[in-house]
Amino acid sequence: MRIELATRPGDPQRPNEDFVSVALPAGGHGGVLVLLDGVTPPPADTGCTHGVPWFTSRLGGALLELCAARRELTLAACLAEAIARTAAAHHESCDLSHVRTPQATVVAARWDEERVEHLVLSDSALLIEHQDGSVTPVLDGRIEALAALGPVTDGQRNAEGGFFTAAADPAVVARAVTGTTPRTDVRALAALTDGAARWVEMFGEGSWQDCVGVLRKEGPDALIDRVRAVEAADPDGGAFRRWKRHDDAAAAFVEP
Ligand SMILES: [Zn+2]
């Protein structure tokens, strides 16, 4: 088994809002990968006194624990419970109905001897490398489809016809992309927040298959180095238009 994780803030002056973790639960029958990208709010009220890093750490920690300890629950059921648990931790002090209440993208994968389950919500990516070397990217394409039509707005957040993130409503799990792959057909798994997936999606430095190749040969930290190098060569966004010069980046690579 090989497991490598890396994460780096987009701006060293600001807290990293990405969360990446792997658990190998007691019993020795497999593992769990959880990766979240906290959605950075505009500098305005969010209705929450805790902030995005608090929320993302709570949600990620709860999801990891539930996926590891409650194997009888689907990943979607684990995410619903993790959202409910996190909401319960601050519903008395904060306005969780606020449209900018802390929220996050979610990738979860869980494997045992027989199968690999996956769940993706919003714009972080899960890559499944098959035994023949082909790579299936598991993506929730809603934001990308909306962005192709025009600027994405707050009004499209967790609204019908818009895009969905894990915030305070457990019902959002019905919007997640989920599936199962036979364990014998999986050679590796990779998870990327969009700050790392830029290497493929924004900069076109290679395909998803190339990205898995970099992760295997050089590791997640080197993939983030490569992203930062492209960004440094285009400091003003002349070649690649982007909201943030650098974004928080996290990547995980697992050969289960
Ligand atoms: Zn709060």
Tab-separated table of N, CA, C and O in Angstrom, residues 12-121:
chain	number	residue	atom	x	y	z
A	12	PRO	N	0.275	32.482	1.821
A	12	PRO	CA	0.803	32.129	3.147
A	12	PRO	C	0.243	33.004	4.267
A	12	PRO	O	0.343	32.638	5.446
A	13	GLN	N	-0.376	34.154	3.926
A	13	GLN	CA	-0.956	35.042	4.940
A	13	GLN	C	-2.374	34.614	5.331
A	13	GLN	O	-2.962	35.194	6.238
A	14	ARG	N	-2.935	33.649	4.602
A	14	ARG	CA	-4.317	33.238	4.882
A	14	ARG	C	-4.347	31.755	5.249
A	14	ARG	O	-3.557	30.980	4.725
A	15	PRO	N	-5.287	31.354	6.133
A	15	PRO	CA	-5.343	29.930	6.490
A	15	PRO	C	-5.750	29.061	5.300
A	15	PRO	O	-6.584	29.460	4.488
A	16	ASN	N	-5.113	27.900	5.225
A	16	ASN	CA	-5.474	26.921	4.189
A	16	ASN	C	-6.871	26.380	4.510
A	16	ASN	O	-7.132	25.963	5.632
A	17	GLU	N	-7.771	26.381	3.538
A	17	GLU	CA	-9.144	25.901	3.751
A	17	GLU	C	-9.378	24.527	3.143
A	17	GLU	O	-10.506	24.052	3.086
A	18	ASP	N	-8.308	23.884	2.665
A	18	ASP	CA	-8.420	22.509	2.175
A	18	ASP	C	-8.203	21.530	3.335
A	18	ASP	O	-7.502	21.845	4.296
A	19	PHE	N	-8.791	20.343	3.206
A	19	PHE	CA	-8.675	19.287	4.218
A	19	PHE	C	-8.409	17.987	3.466
A	19	PHE	O	-9.136	17.662	2.530
A	20	VAL	N	-7.369	17.270	3.843
A	20	VAL	CA	-7.102	15.995	3.165
A	20	VAL	C	-6.658	14.973	4.200
A	20	VAL	O	-5.893	15.283	5.110
A	21	SER	N	-7.210	13.744	4.094
A	21	SER	CA	-6.944	12.730	5.113
A	21	SER	C	-7.145	11.341	4.545
A	21	SER	O	-7.913	11.134	3.600
A	22	VAL	N	-6.451	10.375	5.166
A	22	VAL	CA	-6.686	8.959	4.890
A	22	VAL	C	-6.737	8.244	6.230
A	22	VAL	O	-5.967	8.572	7.133
A	23	ALA	N	-7.661	7.296	6.360
A	23	ALA	CA	-7.700	6.441	7.557
A	23	ALA	C	-7.591	4.992	7.104
A	23	ALA	O	-8.168	4.595	6.085
A	24	LEU	N	-6.840	4.214	7.892
A	24	LEU	CA	-6.769	2.773	7.691
A	24	LEU	C	-7.345	2.161	8.962
A	24	LEU	O	-6.634	1.981	9.943
A	25	PRO	N	-8.674	1.918	8.955
A	25	PRO	CA	-9.346	1.539	10.199
A	25	PRO	C	-8.853	0.201	10.736
A	25	PRO	O	-8.386	-0.658	9.985
A	26	ALA	N	-9.004	0.046	12.051
A	26	ALA	CA	-8.717	-1.231	12.684
A	26	ALA	C	-9.538	-2.314	11.997
A	26	ALA	O	-10.647	-2.077	11.548
A	27	GLY	N	-8.966	-3.503	11.924
A	27	GLY	CA	-9.643	-4.583	11.219
A	27	GLY	C	-8.907	-4.933	9.939
A	27	GLY	O	-8.981	-6.055	9.464
A	28	GLY	N	-8.205	-3.944	9.390
A	28	GLY	CA	-7.322	-4.212	8.261
A	28	GLY	C	-8.008	-4.579	6.965
A	28	GLY	O	-7.446	-5.291	6.128
A	29	HIS	N	-9.244	-4.098	6.784
A	29	HIS	CA	-9.959	-4.503	5.584
A	29	HIS	C	-10.028	-3.433	4.514
A	29	HIS	O	-10.804	-3.536	3.576
A	30	GLY	N	-9.286	-2.388	4.637
A	30	GLY	CA	-9.335	-1.373	3.603
A	30	GLY	C	-9.033	-0.012	4.164
A	30	GLY	O	-8.315	0.116	5.159
A	31	GLY	N	-9.587	1.000	3.513
A	31	GLY	CA	-9.275	2.360	3.955
A	31	GLY	C	-10.278	3.365	3.457
A	31	GLY	O	-11.234	3.036	2.728
A	32	VAL	N	-10.064	4.598	3.855
A	32	VAL	CA	-10.959	5.713	3.533
A	32	VAL	C	-10.113	6.921	3.154
A	32	VAL	O	-9.119	7.212	3.829
A	33	LEU	N	-10.520	7.608	2.107
A	33	LEU	CA	-9.885	8.854	1.689
A	33	LEU	C	-10.940	9.957	1.728
A	33	LEU	O	-12.034	9.772	1.183
A	34	VAL	N	-10.647	11.062	2.392
A	34	VAL	CA	-11.571	12.204	2.439
A	34	VAL	C	-10.800	13.479	2.104
A	34	VAL	O	-9.744	13.743	2.694
A	35	LEU	N	-11.319	14.245	1.165
A	35	LEU	CA	-10.699	15.519	0.768
A	35	LEU	C	-11.797	16.560	0.613
A	35	LEU	O	-12.820	16.305	-0.031
A	36	LEU	N	-11.601	17.726	1.249
A	36	LEU	CA	-12.591	18.810	1.182
A	36	LEU	C	-11.893	20.108	0.787
A	36	LEU	O	-10.723	20.316	1.115
A	37	ASP	N	-12.637	20.968	0.143
A	37	ASP	CA	-12.142	22.300	-0.206
A	37	ASP	C	-13.154	23.300	0.341
A	37	ASP	O	-14.272	23.402	-0.163
A	38	GLY	N	-12.779	24.002	1.413
A	38	GLY	CA	-13.678	25.003	1.970
A	38	GLY	C	-13.872	26.139	0.982
A	38	GLY	O	-12.919	26.603	0.366
A	39	VAL	N	-15.124	26.557	0.813
A	39	VAL	CA	-15.436	27.634	-0.135
A	39	VAL	C	-15.133	28.972	0.525
A	39	VAL	O	-15.711	29.302	1.559
A	40	THR	N	-14.201	29.728	-0.075
A	40	THR	CA	-13.805	31.018	0.496
A	40	THR	C	-14.921	32.037	0.323
A	40	THR	O	-15.322	32.316	-0.808
A	41	PRO	N	-15.453	32.597	1.428
A	41	PRO	CA	-16.532	33.577	1.270
A	41	PRO	C	-15.954	34.930	0.872
A	41	PRO	O	-14.780	35.203	1.133
A	42	PRO	N	-16.743	35.789	0.251
A	42	PRO	CA	-16.302	37.153	0.030
A	42	PRO	C	-16.119	37.832	1.388
A	42	PRO	O	-16.659	37.335	2.384
A	43	PRO	N	-15.361	38.938	1.460
A	43	PRO	CA	-15.164	39.587	2.757
A	43	PRO	C	-16.448	40.259	3.222
A	43	PRO	O	-16.597	41.464	3.196
A	44	ALA	N	-17.399	39.430	3.618
A	44	ALA	CA	-18.704	39.938	4.068
A	44	ALA	C	-19.242	38.955	5.091
A	44	ALA	O	-18.650	37.923	5.345
A	45	ASP	N	-20.371	39.272	5.644
A	45	ASP	CA	-20.976	38.448	6.675
A	45	ASP	C	-21.310	37.055	6.130
A	45	ASP	O	-21.771	36.902	5.008
A	46	THR	N	-21.053	36.028	6.948
A	46	THR	CA	-21.425	34.667	6.577
A	46	THR	C	-22.448	34.085	7.548
A	46	THR	O	-22.885	32.953	7.358
A	47	GLY	N	-22.782	34.827	8.590
A	47	GLY	CA	-23.708	34.325	9.589
A	47	GLY	C	-23.055	33.379	10.587
A	47	GLY	O	-23.715	32.876	11.487
A	48	CYS	N	-21.730	33.121	10.410
A	48	CYS	CA	-21.024	32.149	11.268
A	48	CYS	C	-19.824	32.819	11.913
A	48	CYS	O	-19.037	33.473	11.247
A	49	THR	N	-19.686	32.625	13.221
A	49	THR	CA	-18.566	33.246	13.937
A	49	THR	C	-17.325	32.366	13.913
A	49	THR	O	-16.264	32.789	14.353
A	50	HIS	N	-17.432	31.131	13.404
A	50	HIS	CA	-16.321	30.183	13.491
A	50	HIS	C	-15.361	30.254	12.314
A	50	HIS	O	-14.163	30.079	12.477
A	51	GLY	N	-15.920	30.413	11.112
A	51	GLY	CA	-15.067	30.507	9.933
A	51	GLY	C	-14.946	29.194	9.169
A	51	GLY	O	-15.295	28.119	9.653
A	52	VAL	N	-14.434	29.323	7.956
A	52	VAL	CA	-14.370	28.184	7.034
A	52	VAL	C	-13.389	27.096	7.492
A	52	VAL	O	-13.718	25.906	7.416
A	53	PRO	N	-12.181	27.434	7.995
A	53	PRO	CA	-11.288	26.346	8.441
A	53	PRO	C	-11.905	25.505	9.562
A	53	PRO	O	-11.756	24.280	9.581
A	54	TRP	N	-12.590	26.153	10.497
A	54	TRP	CA	-13.280	25.414	11.572
A	54	TRP	C	-14.301	24.460	10.974
A	54	TRP	O	-14.362	23.273	11.312
A	55	PHE	N	-15.130	24.995	10.063
A	55	PHE	CA	-16.188	24.187	9.458
A	55	PHE	C	-15.606	23.004	8.684
A	55	PHE	O	-16.051	21.857	8.835
A	56	THR	N	-14.599	23.281	7.875
A	56	THR	CA	-14.054	22.233	7.008
A	56	THR	C	-13.371	21.148	7.847
A	56	THR	O	-13.494	19.948	7.542
A	57	SER	N	-12.690	21.553	8.910
A	57	SER	CA	-12.046	20.560	9.772
A	57	SER	C	-13.075	19.705	10.500
A	57	SER	O	-12.921	18.483	10.614
A	58	ARG	N	-14.135	20.328	10.990
A	58	ARG	CA	-15.218	19.590	11.648
A	58	ARG	C	-15.876	18.593	10.705
A	58	ARG	O	-16.067	17.430	11.032
A	59	LEU	N	-16.253	19.097	9.523
A	59	LEU	CA	-16.958	18.247	8.564
A	59	LEU	C	-16.051	17.110	8.077
A	59	LEU	O	-16.474	15.954	8.005
A	60	GLY	N	-14.813	17.447	7.750
A	60	GLY	CA	-13.883	16.424	7.256
A	60	GLY	C	-13.590	15.375	8.312
A	60	GLY	O	-13.566	14.174	8.024
A	61	GLY	N	-13.388	15.826	9.545
A	61	GLY	CA	-13.110	14.883	10.624
A	61	GLY	C	-14.281	13.960	10.888
A	61	GLY	O	-14.122	12.752	11.067
A	62	ALA	N	-15.494	14.522	10.887
A	62	ALA	CA	-16.694	13.705	11.125
A	62	ALA	C	-16.895	12.700	9.981
A	62	ALA	O	-17.223	11.534	10.208
A	63	LEU	N	-16.668	13.163	8.744
A	63	LEU	CA	-16.870	12.276	7.589
A	63	LEU	C	-15.861	11.129	7.609
A	63	LEU	O	-16.218	9.972	7.346
A	64	LEU	N	-14.625	11.440	7.930
A	64	LEU	CA	-13.597	10.390	7.994
A	64	LEU	C	-13.973	9.354	9.044
A	64	LEU	O	-13.901	8.150	8.800
A	65	GLU	N	-14.377	9.816	10.207
A	65	GLU	CA	-14.729	8.893	11.290
A	65	GLU	C	-15.923	8.012	10.904
A	65	GLU	O	-15.905	6.803	11.094
A	66	LEU	N	-16.947	8.646	10.323
A	66	LEU	CA	-18.155	7.881	9.973
A	66	LEU	C	-17.866	6.865	8.873
A	66	LEU	O	-18.325	5.721	8.932
A	67	CYS	N	-17.116	7.264	7.849
A	67	CYS	CA	-16.803	6.333	6.758
A	67	CYS	C	-15.992	5.147	7.277
A	67	CYS	O	-16.145	4.014	6.817
A	68	ALA	N	-15.087	5.428	8.235
A	68	ALA	CA	-14.224	4.369	8.755
A	68	ALA	C	-14.966	3.437	9.706
A	68	ALA	O	-14.778	2.219	9.670
A	69	ALA	N	-15.818	4.020	10.566
A	69	ALA	CA	-16.417	3.233	11.643
A	69	ALA	C	-17.785	2.659	11.281
A	69	ALA	O	-18.219	1.690	11.889
A	70	ARG	N	-18.453	3.257	10.285
A	70	ARG	CA	-19.818	2.842	9.961
A	70	ARG	C	-19.859	2.292	8.543
A	70	ARG	O	-20.463	2.862	7.641
A	71	ARG	N	-19.225	1.154	8.350
A	71	ARG	CA	-19.113	0.610	6.993
A	71	ARG	C	-20.467	0.157	6.451
A	71	ARG	O	-20.618	-0.044	5.245
A	72	GLU	N	-21.453	-0.033	7.342
A	72	GLU	CA	-22.782	-0.434	6.878
A	72	GLU	C	-23.529	0.734	6.238
A	72	GLU	O	-24.532	0.532	5.554
A	73	LEU	N	-23.059	1.956	6.461
A	73	LEU	CA	-23.696	3.127	5.854
A	73	LEU	C	-23.041	3.438	4.511
A	73	LEU	O	-21.822	3.303	4.374
A	74	THR	N	-23.843	3.897	3.548
A	74	THR	CA	-23.253	4.360	2.291
A	74	THR	C	-22.458	5.639	2.551
A	74	THR	O	-22.646	6.317	3.569
A	75	LEU	N	-21.594	6.007	1.597
A	75	LEU	CA	-20.839	7.256	1.747
A	75	LEU	C	-21.789	8.448	1.810
A	75	LEU	O	-21.547	9.407	2.548
A	76	ALA	N	-22.884	8.381	1.039
A	76	ALA	CA	-23.855	9.485	1.065
A	76	ALA	C	-24.505	9.601	2.443
A	76	ALA	O	-24.684	10.710	2.971
A	77	ALA	N	-24.822	8.463	3.059
A	77	ALA	CA	-25.410	8.493	4.404
A	77	ALA	C	-24.396	9.022	5.417
A	77	ALA	O	-24.756	9.765	6.342
A	78	CYS	N	-23.118	8.644	5.237
A	78	CYS	CA	-22.069	9.162	6.130
A	78	CYS	C	-21.951	10.677	5.981
A	78	CYS	O	-21.811	11.399	6.984
A	79	LEU	N	-22.023	11.173	4.731
A	79	LEU	CA	-21.904	12.619	4.519
A	79	LEU	C	-23.103	13.350	5.125
A	79	LEU	O	-22.939	14.403	5.753
A	80	ALA	N	-24.299	12.776	4.962
A	80	ALA	CA	-25.491	13.412	5.546
A	80	ALA	C	-25.344	13.530	7.058
A	80	ALA	O	-25.636	14.582	7.650
A	81	GLU	N	-24.851	12.464	7.694
A	81	GLU	CA	-24.677	12.482	9.153
A	81	GLU	C	-23.580	13.468	9.559
A	81	GLU	O	-23.709	14.185	10.561
A	82	ALA	N	-22.513	13.535	8.762
A	82	ALA	CA	-21.413	14.463	9.078
A	82	ALA	C	-21.886	15.911	8.960
A	82	ALA	O	-21.515	16.767	9.779
A	83	ILE	N	-22.709	16.195	7.946
A	83	ILE	CA	-23.257	17.558	7.792
A	83	ILE	C	-24.160	17.889	8.974
A	83	ILE	O	-24.084	18.979	9.558
A	84	ALA	N	-25.015	16.938	9.356
A	84	ALA	CA	-25.937	17.173	10.469
A	84	ALA	C	-25.168	17.398	11.770
A	84	ALA	O	-25.493	18.291	12.571
A	85	ARG	N	-24.112	16.599	11.973
A	85	ARG	CA	-23.326	16.703	13.200
A	85	ARG	C	-22.620	18.066	13.266
A	85	ARG	O	-22.566	18.700	14.322
A	86	THR	N	-22.102	18.503	12.118
A	86	THR	CA	-21.384	19.786	12.075
A	86	THR	C	-22.353	20.941	12.286
A	86	THR	O	-22.061	21.902	13.010
A	87	ALA	N	-23.539	20.837	11.671
A	87	ALA	CA	-24.546	21.890	11.849
A	87	ALA	C	-24.956	21.983	13.317
A	87	ALA	O	-25.111	23.080	13.870
A	88	ALA	N	-25.101	20.813	13.951
A	88	ALA	CA	-25.522	20.806	15.360
A	88	ALA	C	-24.483	21.470	16.254
A	88	ALA	O	-24.814	21.997	17.316
A	89	ALA	N	-23.219	21.474	15.811
A	89	ALA	CA	-22.143	22.051	16.619
A	89	ALA	C	-22.196	23.574	16.644
A	89	ALA	O	-21.547	24.186	17.486
A	90	HIS	N	-22.924	24.210	15.699
A	90	HIS	CA	-22.986	25.676	15.759
A	90	HIS	C	-24.349	26.279	15.409
A	90	HIS	O	-24.447	27.486	15.211
A	91	HIS	N	-25.382	25.466	15.393
A	91	HIS	CA	-26.674	26.043	15.019
A	91	HIS	C	-27.215	27.018	16.065
A	91	HIS	O	-28.010	27.893	15.741
A	92	GLU	N	-26.768	26.851	17.311
A	92	GLU	CA	-27.285	27.771	18.339
A	92	GLU	C	-26.618	29.145	18.276
A	92	GLU	O	-27.226	30.152	18.639
A	93	SER	N	-25.383	29.183	17.809
A	93	SER	CA	-24.640	30.458	17.815
A	93	SER	C	-24.654	31.146	16.456
A	93	SER	O	-24.384	32.342	16.371
A	94	CYS	N	-24.957	30.413	15.386
A	94	CYS	CA	-24.771	30.959	14.037
A	94	CYS	C	-26.043	30.809	13.206
A	94	CYS	O	-26.870	29.940	13.476
A	95	ASP	N	-26.155	31.659	12.175
A	95	ASP	CA	-27.309	31.617	11.274
A	95	ASP	C	-26.989	30.689	10.100
A	95	ASP	O	-26.381	31.100	9.117
A	96	LEU	N	-27.417	29.424	10.219
A	96	LEU	CA	-27.054	28.438	9.206
A	96	LEU	C	-27.912	28.551	7.944
A	96	LEU	O	-27.675	27.856	6.966
A	97	SER	N	-28.921	29.437	7.965
A	97	SER	CA	-29.733	29.643	6.763
A	97	SER	C	-29.106	30.700	5.850
A	97	SER	O	-29.574	30.931	4.738
A	98	HIS	N	-28.000	31.324	6.311
A	98	HIS	CA	-27.317	32.341	5.509
A	98	HIS	C	-26.765	31.690	4.228
A	98	HIS	O	-26.184	30.603	4.280
A	99	VAL	N	-26.946	32.355	3.066
A	99	VAL	CA	-26.517	31.747	1.796
A	99	VAL	C	-25.005	31.530	1.773
A	99	VAL	O	-24.502	30.656	1.065
A	100	ARG	N	-24.263	32.303	2.577
A	100	ARG	CA	-22.804	32.143	2.612
A	100	ARG	C	-22.346	31.388	3.858
A	100	ARG	O	-21.183	31.483	4.238
A	101	THR	N	-23.244	30.661	4.518
A	101	THR	CA	-22.820	29.843	5.651
A	101	THR	C	-21.656	28.969	5.181
A	101	THR	O	-21.606	28.568	4.012
A	102	PRO	N	-20.672	28.685	6.051
A	102	PRO	CA	-19.498	27.921	5.596
A	102	PRO	C	-19.898	26.641	4.863
A	102	PRO	O	-20.833	25.942	5.261
A	103	GLN	N	-19.191	26.356	3.808
A	103	GLN	CA	-19.498	25.188	2.971
A	103	GLN	C	-18.243	24.681	2.301
A	103	GLN	O	-17.233	25.379	2.254
A	104	ALA	N	-18.327	23.459	1.779
A	104	ALA	CA	-17.131	22.820	1.222
A	104	ALA	C	-17.500	21.858	0.101
A	104	ALA	O	-18.603	21.313	0.073
A	105	THR	N	-16.559	21.665	-0.810
A	105	THR	CA	-16.660	20.572	-1.777
A	105	THR	C	-16.232	19.291	-1.058
A	105	THR	O	-15.520	19.347	-0.049
A	106	VAL	N	-16.650	18.149	-1.574
A	106	VAL	CA	-16.343	16.874	-0.903
A	106	VAL	C	-15.927	15.811	-1.918
A	106	VAL	O	-16.589	15.639	-2.949
A	107	VAL	N	-14.832	15.107	-1.598
A	107	VAL	CA	-14.498	13.839	-2.255
A	107	VAL	C	-14.331	12.812	-1.156
A	107	VAL	O	-13.624	13.058	-0.173
A	108	ALA	N	-14.990	11.657	-1.313
A	108	ALA	CA	-14.763	10.543	-0.393
A	108	ALA	C	-14.619	9.267	-1.207
A	108	ALA	O	-15.317	9.079	-2.210
A	109	ALA	N	-13.676	8.413	-0.794
A	109	ALA	CA	-13.544	7.086	-1.387
A	109	ALA	C	-13.273	6.099	-0.262
A	109	ALA	O	-12.604	6.439	0.723
A	110	ARG	N	-13.828	4.907	-0.391
A	110	ARG	CA	-13.649	3.875	0.639
A	110	ARG	C	-13.451	2.538	-0.053
A	110	ARG	O	-14.221	2.199	-0.954
A	111	TRP	N	-12.424	1.811	0.358
A	111	TRP	CA	-12.152	0.545	-0.301
A	111	TRP	C	-12.043	-0.593	0.710
A	111	TRP	O	-11.714	-0.383	1.869
A	112	ASP	N	-12.371	-1.806	0.214
A	112	ASP	CA	-12.090	-3.035	0.954
A	112	ASP	C	-11.628	-4.071	-0.081
A	112	ASP	O	-11.260	-3.696	-1.193
A	113	GLU	N	-11.644	-5.357	0.256
A	113	GLU	CA	-11.126	-6.347	-0.688
A	113	GLU	C	-11.999	-6.462	-1.937
A	113	GLU	O	-11.532	-6.924	-2.975
A	114	GLU	N	-13.267	-6.089	-1.840
A	114	GLU	CA	-14.200	-6.347	-2.928
A	114	GLU	C	-14.499	-5.152	-3.809
A	114	GLU	O	-14.726	-5.291	-5.004
A	115	ARG	N	-14.537	-3.956	-3.231
A	115	ARG	CA	-14.998	-2.830	-4.029
A	115	ARG	C	-14.419	-1.516	-3.549
A	115	ARG	O	-13.906	-1.412	-2.438
A	116	VAL	N	-14.538	-0.526	-4.436
A	116	VAL	CA	-14.150	0.847	-4.105
A	116	VAL	C	-15.382	1.719	-4.309
A	116	VAL	O	-15.928	1.788	-5.412
A	117	GLU	N	-15.844	2.343	-3.228
A	117	GLU	CA	-16.993	3.260	-3.314
A	117	GLU	C	-16.470	4.677	-3.469
A	117	GLU	O	-15.406	5.005	-2.925
A	118	HIS	N	-17.236	5.532	-4.171
A	118	HIS	CA	-16.806	6.930	-4.271
A	118	HIS	C	-17.985	7.880	-4.196
A	118	HIS	O	-19.129	7.515	-4.495
A	119	LEU	N	-17.686	9.105	-3.797
A	119	LEU	CA	-18.672	10.190	-3.727
A	119	LEU	C	-17.951	11.499	-4.047
A	119	LEU	O	-16.885	11.779	-3.496
A	120	VAL	N	-18.538	12.284	-4.948
A	120	VAL	CA	-17.980	13.596	-5.296
A	120	VAL	C	-19.116	14.610	-5.303
A	120	VAL	O	-20.154	14.396	-5.927
A	121	LEU	N	-18.905	15.733	-4.578
A	121	LEU	CA	-19.885	16.822	-4.562
A	121	LEU	C	-19.155	18.132	-4.820
A	121	LEU	O	-18.212	18.470	-4.111
